[in-house]
Amino acid sequence: MQRHEELLIALRRVIRAIHLYSRKLNKESGLTGPQLLILLQIDKATGIKASQIAKNINLSAATVTNILDRLESRELIQRVRGNVDKRSYALFLTESAKSLLLEAPQPLQ
């Protein structure tokens, strides 16, 4: 087997393992991997902006915004508009999210 074929097989194994772990994570905590990563970012830097989260975890701003919408509808985060720039908002965890994070597994193992 050629080297590039070995690499492709190894990458496929990693992708499969991530997919299986993500399903387990969702089953155990009710969160997807990206949702958990975003909650952890907000927990680490209270008041963080969505654009900074997108940079930190390498997702598009649109994807992060969609995930934040779902987290907000589940009452896991709060968005607080800025006083100066009404277009920007800071992100904060709710008490529900904090307790969920205490029991949540690691995003990737």
Coordinates of C-alpha atoms in Angstrom, one line a residue:
M1 CA 0.0 0.0 0.0
Q2 CA 1.3 3.4 -0.9
R3 CA 2.0 6.1 1.7
H4 CA -0.9 8.4 0.6
E5 CA -3.3 5.5 0.8
E6 CA -2.2 4.8 4.4
L7 CA -2.7 8.4 5.2
L8 CA -6.2 8.4 3.8
I9 CA -7.1 5.3 5.8
A10 CA -5.7 6.9 9.0
L11 CA -7.6 10.1 8.4
R12 CA -10.8 8.1 7.8
R13 CA -10.3 6.3 11.1
V14 CA -9.9 9.6 12.9
I15 CA -13.0 11.1 11.3
R16 CA -15.0 8.0 12.2
A17 CA -13.8 8.1 15.8
I18 CA -14.8 11.8 16.1
H19 CA -18.2 11.0 14.6
L20 CA -18.8 8.1 17.0
Y21 CA -17.7 10.2 20.0
S22 CA -19.8 13.1 18.9
R23 CA -22.9 10.8 18.9
K24 CA -22.0 9.5 22.3
L25 CA -21.5 13.1 23.6
N26 CA -24.9 14.1 22.2
K27 CA -26.6 11.1 23.8
E28 CA -25.0 11.7 27.2
S29 CA -25.2 15.4 27.5
G30 CA -27.7 16.5 24.9
L31 CA -25.0 18.7 23.3
T32 CA -23.2 18.4 20.0
G33 CA -19.4 18.7 20.0
P34 CA -19.5 22.3 18.6
Q35 CA -22.1 23.3 21.1
L36 CA -20.0 22.0 23.9
L37 CA -16.9 23.8 22.5
I38 CA -18.8 27.1 22.4
L39 CA -20.1 26.7 25.9
L40 CA -16.6 26.0 27.1
Q41 CA -15.3 29.1 25.3
I42 CA -18.0 31.2 27.0
D43 CA -17.2 29.7 30.4
K44 CA -13.4 30.4 29.9
A45 CA -13.9 34.0 28.8
T46 CA -17.2 35.4 30.2
G47 CA -18.5 38.1 28.0
I48 CA -16.7 36.9 24.9
K49 CA -18.0 37.9 21.5
A50 CA -19.2 35.5 18.9
S51 CA -16.5 36.5 16.4
Q52 CA -13.8 35.6 18.9
I53 CA -15.4 32.2 19.5
A54 CA -15.4 31.6 15.8
K55 CA -11.7 32.4 15.6
N56 CA -10.8 30.3 18.6
I57 CA -12.5 27.1 17.5
N58 CA -12.1 27.6 13.8
L59 CA -15.8 27.8 12.7
S60 CA -17.4 30.3 10.5
A61 CA -19.2 33.2 12.2
A62 CA -22.5 32.1 10.6
T63 CA -22.1 28.6 12.0
V64 CA -21.3 30.0 15.5
T65 CA -24.4 32.3 15.3
N66 CA -26.6 29.4 14.4
I67 CA -25.3 27.4 17.3
L68 CA -25.7 30.3 19.6
D69 CA -29.4 30.7 18.5
R70 CA -30.0 27.0 19.5
L71 CA -28.2 27.4 22.8
E72 CA -30.1 30.6 23.6
S73 CA -33.5 28.9 22.7
R74 CA -32.5 26.1 25.2
E75 CA -31.7 28.9 27.8
L76 CA -28.1 27.9 28.1
I77 CA -26.6 31.3 27.2
Q78 CA -27.6 34.9 27.4
R79 CA -26.7 37.6 24.9
V80 CA -26.2 41.0 26.3
R81 CA -26.1 43.9 23.8
G82 CA -23.3 46.4 24.0
N83 CA -24.0 49.9 25.2
V84 CA -21.9 51.6 22.5
D85 CA -22.4 49.3 19.6
K86 CA -25.9 47.8 19.5
R87 CA -24.8 45.3 16.8
S88 CA -22.4 43.5 19.1
Y89 CA -23.2 41.4 22.1
A90 CA -21.4 39.7 24.9
L91 CA -22.1 36.0 25.7
F92 CA -22.8 34.6 29.2
L93 CA -23.7 31.2 30.5
T94 CA -26.9 30.6 32.4
E95 CA -26.9 28.6 35.6
S96 CA -28.4 25.7 33.6
A97 CA -25.3 25.7 31.3
K98 CA -22.9 25.9 34.2
S99 CA -24.4 22.8 35.9
L100 CA -24.5 21.0 32.5
L101 CA -20.8 21.7 32.0
L102 CA -20.0 20.3 35.4
E103 CA -21.3 16.9 34.3
A104 CA -20.4 17.1 30.6
P105 CA -17.6 14.9 29.2
Q106 CA -14.7 16.4 27.4
P107 CA -15.4 17.5 23.8
L108 CA -12.9 15.1 22.4
Q109 CA -10.9 12.3 24.0

